[in-house]
Coordinates of C-alpha atoms (C1' of nucleotides) in Angstrom, one line a residue:
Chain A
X253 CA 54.1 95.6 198.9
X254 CA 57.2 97.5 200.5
X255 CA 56.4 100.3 202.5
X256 CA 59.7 102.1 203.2
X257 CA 58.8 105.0 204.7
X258 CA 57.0 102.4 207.6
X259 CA 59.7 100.5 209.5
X260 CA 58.3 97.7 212.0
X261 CA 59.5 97.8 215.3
X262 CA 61.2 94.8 214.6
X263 CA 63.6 96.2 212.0
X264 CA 67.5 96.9 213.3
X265 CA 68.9 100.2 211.9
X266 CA 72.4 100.5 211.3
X267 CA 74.9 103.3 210.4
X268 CA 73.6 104.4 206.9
X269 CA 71.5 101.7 206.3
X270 CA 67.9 100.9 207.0
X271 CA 66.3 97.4 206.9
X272 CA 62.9 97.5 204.9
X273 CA 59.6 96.2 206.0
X274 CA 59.9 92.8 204.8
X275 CA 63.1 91.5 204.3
X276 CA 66.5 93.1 205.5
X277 CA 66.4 94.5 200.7
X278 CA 66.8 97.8 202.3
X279 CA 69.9 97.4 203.9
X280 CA 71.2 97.1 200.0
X281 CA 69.3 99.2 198.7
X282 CA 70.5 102.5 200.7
X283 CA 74.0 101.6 199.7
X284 CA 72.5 103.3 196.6
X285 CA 72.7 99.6 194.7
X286 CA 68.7 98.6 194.4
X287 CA 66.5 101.0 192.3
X288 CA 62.8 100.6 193.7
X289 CA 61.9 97.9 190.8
X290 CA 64.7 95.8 191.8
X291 CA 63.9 96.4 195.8
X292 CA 60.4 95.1 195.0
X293 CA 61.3 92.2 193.2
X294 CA 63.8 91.3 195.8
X295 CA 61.4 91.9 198.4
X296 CA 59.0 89.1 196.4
X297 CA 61.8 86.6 196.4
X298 CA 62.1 86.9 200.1
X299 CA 61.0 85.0 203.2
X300 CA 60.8 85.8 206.9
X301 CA 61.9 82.9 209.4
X302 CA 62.6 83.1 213.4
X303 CA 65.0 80.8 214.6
X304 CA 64.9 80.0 218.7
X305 CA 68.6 80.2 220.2
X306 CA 70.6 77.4 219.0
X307 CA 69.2 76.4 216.0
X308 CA 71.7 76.3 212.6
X309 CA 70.6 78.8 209.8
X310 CA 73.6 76.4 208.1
X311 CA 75.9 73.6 208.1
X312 CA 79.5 73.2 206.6
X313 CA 79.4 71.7 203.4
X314 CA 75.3 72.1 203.1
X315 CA 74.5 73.4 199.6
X316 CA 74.5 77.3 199.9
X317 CA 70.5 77.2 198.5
X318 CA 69.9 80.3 200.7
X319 CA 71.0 83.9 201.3
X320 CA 70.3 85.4 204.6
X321 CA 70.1 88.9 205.8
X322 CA 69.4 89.0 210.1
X323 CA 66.8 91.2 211.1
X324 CA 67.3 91.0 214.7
X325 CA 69.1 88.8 217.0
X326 CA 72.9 87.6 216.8
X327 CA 74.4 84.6 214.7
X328 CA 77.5 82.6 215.3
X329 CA 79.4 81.7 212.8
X330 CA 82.2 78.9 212.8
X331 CA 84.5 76.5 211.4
X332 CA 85.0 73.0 213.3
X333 CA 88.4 71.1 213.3
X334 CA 87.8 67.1 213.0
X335 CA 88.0 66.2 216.5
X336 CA 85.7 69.2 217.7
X337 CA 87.8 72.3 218.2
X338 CA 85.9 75.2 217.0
X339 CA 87.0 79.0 215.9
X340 CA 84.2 81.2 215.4
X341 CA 85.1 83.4 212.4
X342 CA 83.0 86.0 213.3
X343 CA 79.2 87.1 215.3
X344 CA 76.2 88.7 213.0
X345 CA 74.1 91.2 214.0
X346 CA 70.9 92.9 212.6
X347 CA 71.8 94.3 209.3
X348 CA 74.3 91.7 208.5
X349 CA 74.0 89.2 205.3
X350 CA 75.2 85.4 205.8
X351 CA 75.6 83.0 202.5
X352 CA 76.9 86.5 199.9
X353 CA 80.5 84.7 199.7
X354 CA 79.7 80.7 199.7
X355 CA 80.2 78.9 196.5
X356 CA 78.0 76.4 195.9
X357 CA 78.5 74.7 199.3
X358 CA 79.0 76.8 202.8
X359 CA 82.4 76.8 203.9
X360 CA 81.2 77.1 207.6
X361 CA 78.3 76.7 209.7
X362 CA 76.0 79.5 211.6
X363 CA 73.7 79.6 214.5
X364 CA 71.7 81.6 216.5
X365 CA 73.1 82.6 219.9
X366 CA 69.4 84.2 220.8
X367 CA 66.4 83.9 218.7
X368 CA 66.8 85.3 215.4
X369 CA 64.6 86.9 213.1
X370 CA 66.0 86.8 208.9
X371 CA 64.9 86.9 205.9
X372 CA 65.6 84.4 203.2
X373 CA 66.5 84.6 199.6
X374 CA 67.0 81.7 196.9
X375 CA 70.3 82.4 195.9
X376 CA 69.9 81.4 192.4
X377 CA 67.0 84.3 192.1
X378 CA 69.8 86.8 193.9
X379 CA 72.3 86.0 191.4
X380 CA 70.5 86.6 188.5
X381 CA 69.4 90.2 190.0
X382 CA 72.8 90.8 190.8
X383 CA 73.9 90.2 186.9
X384 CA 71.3 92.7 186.3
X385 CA 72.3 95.7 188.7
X386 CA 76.0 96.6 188.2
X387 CA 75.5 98.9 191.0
X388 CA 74.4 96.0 193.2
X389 CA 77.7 94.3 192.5
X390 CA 79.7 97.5 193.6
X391 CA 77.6 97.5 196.6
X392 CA 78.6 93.7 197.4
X393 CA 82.3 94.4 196.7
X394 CA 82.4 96.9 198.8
X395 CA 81.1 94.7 201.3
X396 CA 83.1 92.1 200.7
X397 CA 86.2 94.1 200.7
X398 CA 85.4 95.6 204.5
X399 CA 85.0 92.1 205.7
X400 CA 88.4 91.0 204.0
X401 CA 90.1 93.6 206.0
X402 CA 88.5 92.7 209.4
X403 CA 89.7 89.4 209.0
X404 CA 92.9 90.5 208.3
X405 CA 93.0 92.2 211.8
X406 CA 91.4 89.4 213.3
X407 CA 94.6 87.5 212.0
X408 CA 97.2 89.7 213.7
X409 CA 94.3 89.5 217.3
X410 CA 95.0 85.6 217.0
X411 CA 98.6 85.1 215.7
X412 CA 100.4 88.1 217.7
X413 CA 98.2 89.4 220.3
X414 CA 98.1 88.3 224.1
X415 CA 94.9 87.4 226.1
X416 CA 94.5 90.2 227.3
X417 CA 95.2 92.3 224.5
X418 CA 92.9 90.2 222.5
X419 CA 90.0 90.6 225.0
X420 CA 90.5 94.4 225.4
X421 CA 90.0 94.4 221.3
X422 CA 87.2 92.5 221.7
X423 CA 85.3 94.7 223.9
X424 CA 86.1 97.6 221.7
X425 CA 85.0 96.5 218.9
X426 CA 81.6 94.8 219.2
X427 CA 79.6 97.7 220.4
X428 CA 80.4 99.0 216.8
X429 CA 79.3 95.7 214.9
X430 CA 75.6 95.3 217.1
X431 CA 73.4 98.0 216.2
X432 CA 71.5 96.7 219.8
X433 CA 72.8 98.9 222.0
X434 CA 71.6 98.4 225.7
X435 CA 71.2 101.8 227.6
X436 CA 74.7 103.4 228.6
X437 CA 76.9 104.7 226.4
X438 CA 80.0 102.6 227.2
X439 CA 77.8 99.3 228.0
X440 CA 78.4 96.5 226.1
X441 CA 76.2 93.7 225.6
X442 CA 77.7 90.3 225.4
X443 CA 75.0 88.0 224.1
X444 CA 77.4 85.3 223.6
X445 CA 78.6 83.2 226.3
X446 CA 82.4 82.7 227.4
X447 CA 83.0 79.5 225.5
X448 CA 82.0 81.6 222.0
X449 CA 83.9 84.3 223.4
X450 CA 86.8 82.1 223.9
X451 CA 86.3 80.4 220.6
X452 CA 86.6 83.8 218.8
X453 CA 89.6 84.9 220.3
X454 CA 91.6 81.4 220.1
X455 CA 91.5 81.2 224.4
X456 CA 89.9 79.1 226.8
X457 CA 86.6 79.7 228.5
X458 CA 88.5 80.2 231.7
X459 CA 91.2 82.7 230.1
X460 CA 88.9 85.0 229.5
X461 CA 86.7 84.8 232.7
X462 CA 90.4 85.6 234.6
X463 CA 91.4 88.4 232.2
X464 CA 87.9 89.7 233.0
X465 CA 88.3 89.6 236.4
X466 CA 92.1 90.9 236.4
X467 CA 90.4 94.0 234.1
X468 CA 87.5 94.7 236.2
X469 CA 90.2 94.5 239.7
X470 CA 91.9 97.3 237.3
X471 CA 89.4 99.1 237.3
X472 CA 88.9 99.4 233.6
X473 CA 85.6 97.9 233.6
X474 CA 82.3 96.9 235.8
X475 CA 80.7 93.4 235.1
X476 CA 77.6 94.9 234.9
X477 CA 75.9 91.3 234.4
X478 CA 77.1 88.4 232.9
X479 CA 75.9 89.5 229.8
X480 CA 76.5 93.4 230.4
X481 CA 79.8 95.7 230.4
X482 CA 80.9 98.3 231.9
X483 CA 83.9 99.8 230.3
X484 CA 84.5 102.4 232.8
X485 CA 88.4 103.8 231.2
X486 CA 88.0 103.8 227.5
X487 CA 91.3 105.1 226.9
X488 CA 92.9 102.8 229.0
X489 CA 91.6 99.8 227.5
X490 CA 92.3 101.1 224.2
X491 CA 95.6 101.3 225.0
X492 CA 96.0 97.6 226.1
X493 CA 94.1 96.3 223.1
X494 CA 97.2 97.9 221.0
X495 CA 100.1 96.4 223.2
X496 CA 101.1 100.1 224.3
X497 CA 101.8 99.1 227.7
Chain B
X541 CA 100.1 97.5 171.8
X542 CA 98.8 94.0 173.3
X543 CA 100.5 90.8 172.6
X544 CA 98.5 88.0 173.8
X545 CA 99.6 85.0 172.4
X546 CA 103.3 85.6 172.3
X547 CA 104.0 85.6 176.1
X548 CA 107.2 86.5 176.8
X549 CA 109.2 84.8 179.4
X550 CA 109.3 86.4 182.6
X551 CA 105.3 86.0 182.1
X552 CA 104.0 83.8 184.6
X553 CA 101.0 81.5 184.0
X554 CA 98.6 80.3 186.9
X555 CA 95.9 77.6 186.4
X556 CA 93.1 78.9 184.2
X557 CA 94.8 82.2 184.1
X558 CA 97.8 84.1 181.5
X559 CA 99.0 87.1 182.1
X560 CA 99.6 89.6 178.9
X561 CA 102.4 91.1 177.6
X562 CA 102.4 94.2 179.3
X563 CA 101.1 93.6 182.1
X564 CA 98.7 91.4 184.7
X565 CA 95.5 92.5 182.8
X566 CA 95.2 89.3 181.3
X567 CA 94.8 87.7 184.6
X568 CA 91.5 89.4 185.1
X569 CA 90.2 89.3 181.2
X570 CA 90.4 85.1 181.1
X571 CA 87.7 85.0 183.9
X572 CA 85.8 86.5 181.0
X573 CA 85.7 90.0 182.8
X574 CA 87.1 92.2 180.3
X575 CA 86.6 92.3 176.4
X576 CA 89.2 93.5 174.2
X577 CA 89.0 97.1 174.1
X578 CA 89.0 97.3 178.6
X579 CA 91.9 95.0 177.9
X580 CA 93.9 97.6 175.7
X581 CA 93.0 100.2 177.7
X582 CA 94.1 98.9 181.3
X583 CA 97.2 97.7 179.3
X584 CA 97.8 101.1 178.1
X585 CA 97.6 102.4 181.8
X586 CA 99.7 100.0 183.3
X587 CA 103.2 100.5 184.1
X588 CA 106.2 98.2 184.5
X589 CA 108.3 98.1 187.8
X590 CA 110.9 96.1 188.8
X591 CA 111.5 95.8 192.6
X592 CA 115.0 94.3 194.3
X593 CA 114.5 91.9 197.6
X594 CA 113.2 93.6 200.6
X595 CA 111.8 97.0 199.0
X596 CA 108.4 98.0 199.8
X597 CA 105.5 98.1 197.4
X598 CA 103.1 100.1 200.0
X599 CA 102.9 100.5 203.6
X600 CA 100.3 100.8 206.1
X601 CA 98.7 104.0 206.1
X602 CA 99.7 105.6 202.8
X603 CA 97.3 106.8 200.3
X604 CA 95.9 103.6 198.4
X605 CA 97.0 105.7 194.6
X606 CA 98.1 102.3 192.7
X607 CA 96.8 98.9 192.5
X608 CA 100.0 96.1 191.1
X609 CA 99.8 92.8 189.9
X610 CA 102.4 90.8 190.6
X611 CA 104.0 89.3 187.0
X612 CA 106.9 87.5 188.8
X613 CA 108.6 86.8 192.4
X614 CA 107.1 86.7 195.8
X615 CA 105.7 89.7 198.3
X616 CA 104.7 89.4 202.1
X617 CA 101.8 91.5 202.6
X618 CA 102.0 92.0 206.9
X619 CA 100.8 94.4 209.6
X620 CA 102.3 95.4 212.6
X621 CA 101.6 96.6 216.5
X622 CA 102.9 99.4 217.9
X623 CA 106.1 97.4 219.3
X624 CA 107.2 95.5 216.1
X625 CA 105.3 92.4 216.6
X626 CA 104.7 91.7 212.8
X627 CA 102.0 89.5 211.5
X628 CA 101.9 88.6 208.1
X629 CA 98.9 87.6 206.8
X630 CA 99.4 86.4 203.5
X631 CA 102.3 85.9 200.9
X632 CA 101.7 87.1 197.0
X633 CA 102.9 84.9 194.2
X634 CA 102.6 85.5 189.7
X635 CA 99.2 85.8 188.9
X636 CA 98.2 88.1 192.4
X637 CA 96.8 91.3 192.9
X638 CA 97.3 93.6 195.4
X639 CA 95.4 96.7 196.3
X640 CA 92.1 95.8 195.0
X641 CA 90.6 96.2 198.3
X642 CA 92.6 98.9 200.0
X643 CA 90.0 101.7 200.3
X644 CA 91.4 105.4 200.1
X645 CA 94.8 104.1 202.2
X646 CA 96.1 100.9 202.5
X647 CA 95.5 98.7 206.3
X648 CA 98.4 96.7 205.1
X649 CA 102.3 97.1 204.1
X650 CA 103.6 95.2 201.2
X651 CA 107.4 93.8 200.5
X652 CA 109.5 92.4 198.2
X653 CA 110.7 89.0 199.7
X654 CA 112.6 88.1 196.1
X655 CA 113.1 90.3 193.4
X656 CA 109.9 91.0 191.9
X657 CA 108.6 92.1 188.7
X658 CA 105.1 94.0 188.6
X659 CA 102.5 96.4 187.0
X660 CA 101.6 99.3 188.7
X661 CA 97.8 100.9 187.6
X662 CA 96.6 103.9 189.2
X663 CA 93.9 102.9 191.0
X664 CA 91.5 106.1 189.9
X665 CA 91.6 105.0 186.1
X666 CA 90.9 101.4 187.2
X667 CA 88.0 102.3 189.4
X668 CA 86.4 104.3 186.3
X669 CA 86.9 101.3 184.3
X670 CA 85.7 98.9 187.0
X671 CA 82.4 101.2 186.6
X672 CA 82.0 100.6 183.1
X673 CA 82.8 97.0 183.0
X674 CA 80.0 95.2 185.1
X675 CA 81.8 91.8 184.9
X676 CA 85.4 92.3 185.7
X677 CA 83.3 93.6 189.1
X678 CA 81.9 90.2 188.7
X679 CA 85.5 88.6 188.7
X680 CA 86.4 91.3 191.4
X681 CA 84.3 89.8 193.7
X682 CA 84.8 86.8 192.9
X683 CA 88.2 87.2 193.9
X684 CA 87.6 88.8 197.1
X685 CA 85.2 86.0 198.3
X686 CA 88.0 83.5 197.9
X687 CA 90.4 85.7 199.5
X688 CA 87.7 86.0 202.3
X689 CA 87.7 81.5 202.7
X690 CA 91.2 81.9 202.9
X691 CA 91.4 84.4 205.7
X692 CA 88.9 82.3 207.4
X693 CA 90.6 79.1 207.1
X694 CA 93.7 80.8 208.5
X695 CA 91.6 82.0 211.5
X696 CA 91.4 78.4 212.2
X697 CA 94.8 78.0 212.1
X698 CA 96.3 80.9 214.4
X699 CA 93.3 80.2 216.7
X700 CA 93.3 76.5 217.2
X701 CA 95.4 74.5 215.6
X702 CA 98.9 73.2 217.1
X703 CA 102.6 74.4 215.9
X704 CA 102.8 71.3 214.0
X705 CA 99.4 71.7 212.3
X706 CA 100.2 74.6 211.4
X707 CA 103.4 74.0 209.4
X708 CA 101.9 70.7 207.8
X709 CA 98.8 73.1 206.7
X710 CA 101.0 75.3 205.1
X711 CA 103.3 72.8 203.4
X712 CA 100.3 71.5 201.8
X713 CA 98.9 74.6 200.9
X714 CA 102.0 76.8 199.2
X715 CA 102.1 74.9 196.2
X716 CA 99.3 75.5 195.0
X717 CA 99.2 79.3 195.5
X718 CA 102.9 79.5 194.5
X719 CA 103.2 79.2 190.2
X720 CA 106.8 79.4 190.2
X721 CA 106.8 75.3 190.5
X722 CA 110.7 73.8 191.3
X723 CA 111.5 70.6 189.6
X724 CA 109.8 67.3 191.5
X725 CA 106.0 66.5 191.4
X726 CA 106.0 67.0 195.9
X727 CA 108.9 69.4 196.1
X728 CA 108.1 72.9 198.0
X729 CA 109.7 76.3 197.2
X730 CA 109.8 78.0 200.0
X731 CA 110.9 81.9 198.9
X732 CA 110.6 83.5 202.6
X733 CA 113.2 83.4 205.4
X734 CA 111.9 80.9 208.6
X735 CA 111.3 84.6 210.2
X736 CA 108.4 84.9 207.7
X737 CA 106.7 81.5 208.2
X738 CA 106.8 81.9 211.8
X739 CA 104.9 85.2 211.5
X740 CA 102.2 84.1 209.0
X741 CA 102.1 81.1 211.2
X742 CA 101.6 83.2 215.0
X743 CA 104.7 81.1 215.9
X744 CA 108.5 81.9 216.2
X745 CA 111.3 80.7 214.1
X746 CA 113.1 78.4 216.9
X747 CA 109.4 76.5 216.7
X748 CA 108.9 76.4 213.2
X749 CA 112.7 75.0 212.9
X750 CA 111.9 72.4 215.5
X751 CA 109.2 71.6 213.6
X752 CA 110.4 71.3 210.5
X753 CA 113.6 69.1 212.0
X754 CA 110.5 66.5 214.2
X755 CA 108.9 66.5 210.5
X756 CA 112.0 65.5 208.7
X757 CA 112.9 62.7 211.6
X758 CA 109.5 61.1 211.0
X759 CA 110.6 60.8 207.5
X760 CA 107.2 62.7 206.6
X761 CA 109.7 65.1 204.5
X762 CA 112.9 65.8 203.4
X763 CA 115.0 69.2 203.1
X764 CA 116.8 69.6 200.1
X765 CA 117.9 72.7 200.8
X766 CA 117.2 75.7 203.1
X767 CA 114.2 76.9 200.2
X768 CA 113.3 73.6 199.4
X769 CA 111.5 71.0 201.1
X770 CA 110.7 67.8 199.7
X771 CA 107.2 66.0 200.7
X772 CA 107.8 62.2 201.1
X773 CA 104.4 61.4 202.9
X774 CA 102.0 64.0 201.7
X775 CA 99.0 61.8 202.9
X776 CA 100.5 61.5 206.5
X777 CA 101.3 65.3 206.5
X778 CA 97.6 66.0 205.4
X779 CA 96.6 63.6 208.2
X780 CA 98.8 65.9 210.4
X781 CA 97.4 69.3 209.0
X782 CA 93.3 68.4 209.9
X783 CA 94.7 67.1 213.1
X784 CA 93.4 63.7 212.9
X785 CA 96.7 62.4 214.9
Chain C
dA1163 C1' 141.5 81.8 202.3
dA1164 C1' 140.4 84.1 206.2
dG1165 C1' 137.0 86.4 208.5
dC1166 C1' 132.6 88.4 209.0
dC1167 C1' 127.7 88.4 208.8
dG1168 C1' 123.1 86.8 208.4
dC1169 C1' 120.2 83.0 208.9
dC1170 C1' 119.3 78.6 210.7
dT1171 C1' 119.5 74.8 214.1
dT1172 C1' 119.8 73.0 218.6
dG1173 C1' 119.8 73.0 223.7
dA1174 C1' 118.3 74.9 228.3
dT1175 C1' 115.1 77.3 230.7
dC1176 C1' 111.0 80.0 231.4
dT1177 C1' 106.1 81.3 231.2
dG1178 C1' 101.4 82.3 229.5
dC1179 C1' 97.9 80.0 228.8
dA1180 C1' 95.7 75.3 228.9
dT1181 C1' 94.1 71.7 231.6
dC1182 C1' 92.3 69.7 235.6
dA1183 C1' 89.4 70.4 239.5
dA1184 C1' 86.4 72.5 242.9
dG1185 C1' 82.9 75.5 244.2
dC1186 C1' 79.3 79.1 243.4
dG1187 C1' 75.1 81.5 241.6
dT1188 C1' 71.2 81.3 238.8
dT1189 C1' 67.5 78.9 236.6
dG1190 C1' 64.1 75.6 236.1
dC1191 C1' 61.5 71.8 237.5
dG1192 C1' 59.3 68.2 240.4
Chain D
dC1057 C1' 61.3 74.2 248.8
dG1058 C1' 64.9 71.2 247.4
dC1059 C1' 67.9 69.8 244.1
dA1060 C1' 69.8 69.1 239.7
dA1061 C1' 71.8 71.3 235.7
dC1062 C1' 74.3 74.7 233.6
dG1063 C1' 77.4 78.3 232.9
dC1064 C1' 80.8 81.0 235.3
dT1065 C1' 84.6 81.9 238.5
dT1066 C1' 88.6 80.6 241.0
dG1067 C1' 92.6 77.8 242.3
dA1068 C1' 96.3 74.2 241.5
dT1069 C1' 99.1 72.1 238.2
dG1070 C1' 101.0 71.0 233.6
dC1071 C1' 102.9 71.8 229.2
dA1072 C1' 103.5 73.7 224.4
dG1073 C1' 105.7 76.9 222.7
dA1074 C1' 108.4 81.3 223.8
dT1075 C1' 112.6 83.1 225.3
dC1076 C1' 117.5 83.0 226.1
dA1077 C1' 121.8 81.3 224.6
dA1078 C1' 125.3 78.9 222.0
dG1079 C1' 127.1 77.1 218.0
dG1080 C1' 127.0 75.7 212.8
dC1081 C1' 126.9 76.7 208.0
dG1082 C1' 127.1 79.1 203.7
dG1083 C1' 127.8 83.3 201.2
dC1084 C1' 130.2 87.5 200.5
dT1085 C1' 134.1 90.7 201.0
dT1086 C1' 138.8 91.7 200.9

DNA sequence: AAGCCGCCTTGATCTGCATCAAGCGTTGCG
DNA sequence: CGCAACGCTTGATGCAGATCAAGGCGGCTT
């Protein structure tokens, strides 16, 4: 059974989008794609897992069998070179799906930076709901379409952008793509560590422990923790994320 | 009217792919998206434009009104910071759409690196007819998701792989996006200016030059001309690319 | 055919970030 | 409590690629 109306504790909420009881369904649903028959039955074809920090949710190359929606907790996800350099293509959150865009095989791997709470779905099952509900499709485009333009800016952070530029981006930005927001209004939590931070944003683990330093001797921001920020000038950093300076 | 079968020269054909008479509409009704009626009527709202080298088909910011397919030439598709630092982050070929995922303006500026010959929708009749046709959405994200392994493989690439990775990567990879094939079974076309590959590549044209000269010592390649490279060890240069020196 | 212009190559030098190398704080465990 | 492990910071040094600078070459104009 779905029970919209009652939302677990453990269920993230994002801008305009709600995750439903069981499964993260909801989050498509709202996007005015799933009519209640079609929630329900992709409710049924879903599974909840928890994942402790570390552990892959997949591999490169594995067969995409799965489609995953995050219900709490954050996900890295990555592409290795041969001899071990990694670039993380991009962090998940509660709210966000992993496995819509693979082909038969994933094209990258995942893991959990924290322990994660998902739901599963057989792909196979999704797909053939998906030829059913145009609407579903839009929804997914749509989708599909805001990711293609974040990678597009995360192209321009990593061909043209300087450290610091890259980092002052960085810290803009995430607070809008975690719905969990620790307490202040311009705190911003950093469940990653350096070395995913630095694989993100093409640097070195000690490049960005410097250009944190060199921000927070600024004055732009208070190193709250080591997983906890401070951005105490907004505008400032804004400003250096563009290259105004 | 529609003339299918009798494609007339300045037409280009892409693997799997034709593109009609009129226009690029073809493109999208061969991956079985569009039955013959959507056909006529996309073709009917499609509209021819030729563009010299260098003019602009949109720029970043403006109202996202028409969506083109390219029929023939090539088109950097780039954004910019606030001083001129341009990154280009992909080139458009015969056969390639552009627009389809621009939301109510475009995050992206468009230009013609050769002449370029292309049809021009306006993107509210396509949208309507997108609507009604559940499978060219089908094709539509199909698209995008490829689109979306492309932007993450060149993540890898600006963020962690070396100058010369990067130009063996995207020796290897041009072909095969590019239809407009020159003469020789390994030869590369290379439409843009030096100035352009350094800025899809995050590098600058003195580099990519070098580059390209260390390349043609090792006797990995040969340039025939300025726009034309030819590849005399493409299994050493793919040895290069992964970085499995 | 001379001269200019834009683009490319090549060389010399510089520099931002990587690499190498300590040391520090926190956590966990015997 | 001690001490080992791990992740982070900070400092010293190195280097890939950027920047600065000087031709070279082909195409276009007159």
């Amino acid at each position: 059974m779905i029970e919209i109306k009652s939302l677990p504790t453990n269920c993230a909420v994002r801008p305009n989008e709600q995750i439903c009881s069981n499964c993260g369904a909801r989050a498509l649903s709202v996007c005015g794609a799933l009519g209640d028959a079609d929630l329900a039955r992709l409710d049924g074809l879903a599974e909840r897992v928890s994942l402790p920090a570390g552990d892959a949710l997949t591999r490169e190359g594995d067969p995409a069998r799965y489609l995953y929606n995050i219900t709490s907790g954050s996900v890295r996800v990555f592409k290795l070179l041969a001899d071990g350099r990694r670039q993380i293509t991009g962090f998940l959150f509660a709210g966000d799906f992993l496995g819509l865009t693979a082909g038969e095989a994933f094209a990258f791997s995942a893991e959990a930076i924290e322990p994660v709470t998902l739901c599963r779905f057989k792909r196979a099952e999704y797909r053939s709901l998906v030829r059913e509900s145009p609407s579903l499709e839009a929804a997914l485009l749509d989708r599909a379409n805001h990711e293609l333009a974040a990678a597009h800016n995360q192209m321009v952070l990593l061909g043209r952008k300087t450290a610091q530029e890259r980092i002052a981006t960085f810290l803009l930005e995430l607070p809008s793509k975690d719905p969990a927001r620790p307490g202040g209004e311009n705190t911003v939590r950093l469940p990653m560590s350096r070395s995913e931070i630095a694989d993100y944003l093409g640097l070195t683990i000690e490049t960005v422990s410097r250009v944190l330093t060199r921000l927070k001797t600024q004055g732009l921001l208070r190193l709250a923790s080591l997983n906890e920020i401070v951005v105490l000038k907004p505008a400032a950093l804004r400003r250096l994320a563009e290259g105004d300076v």
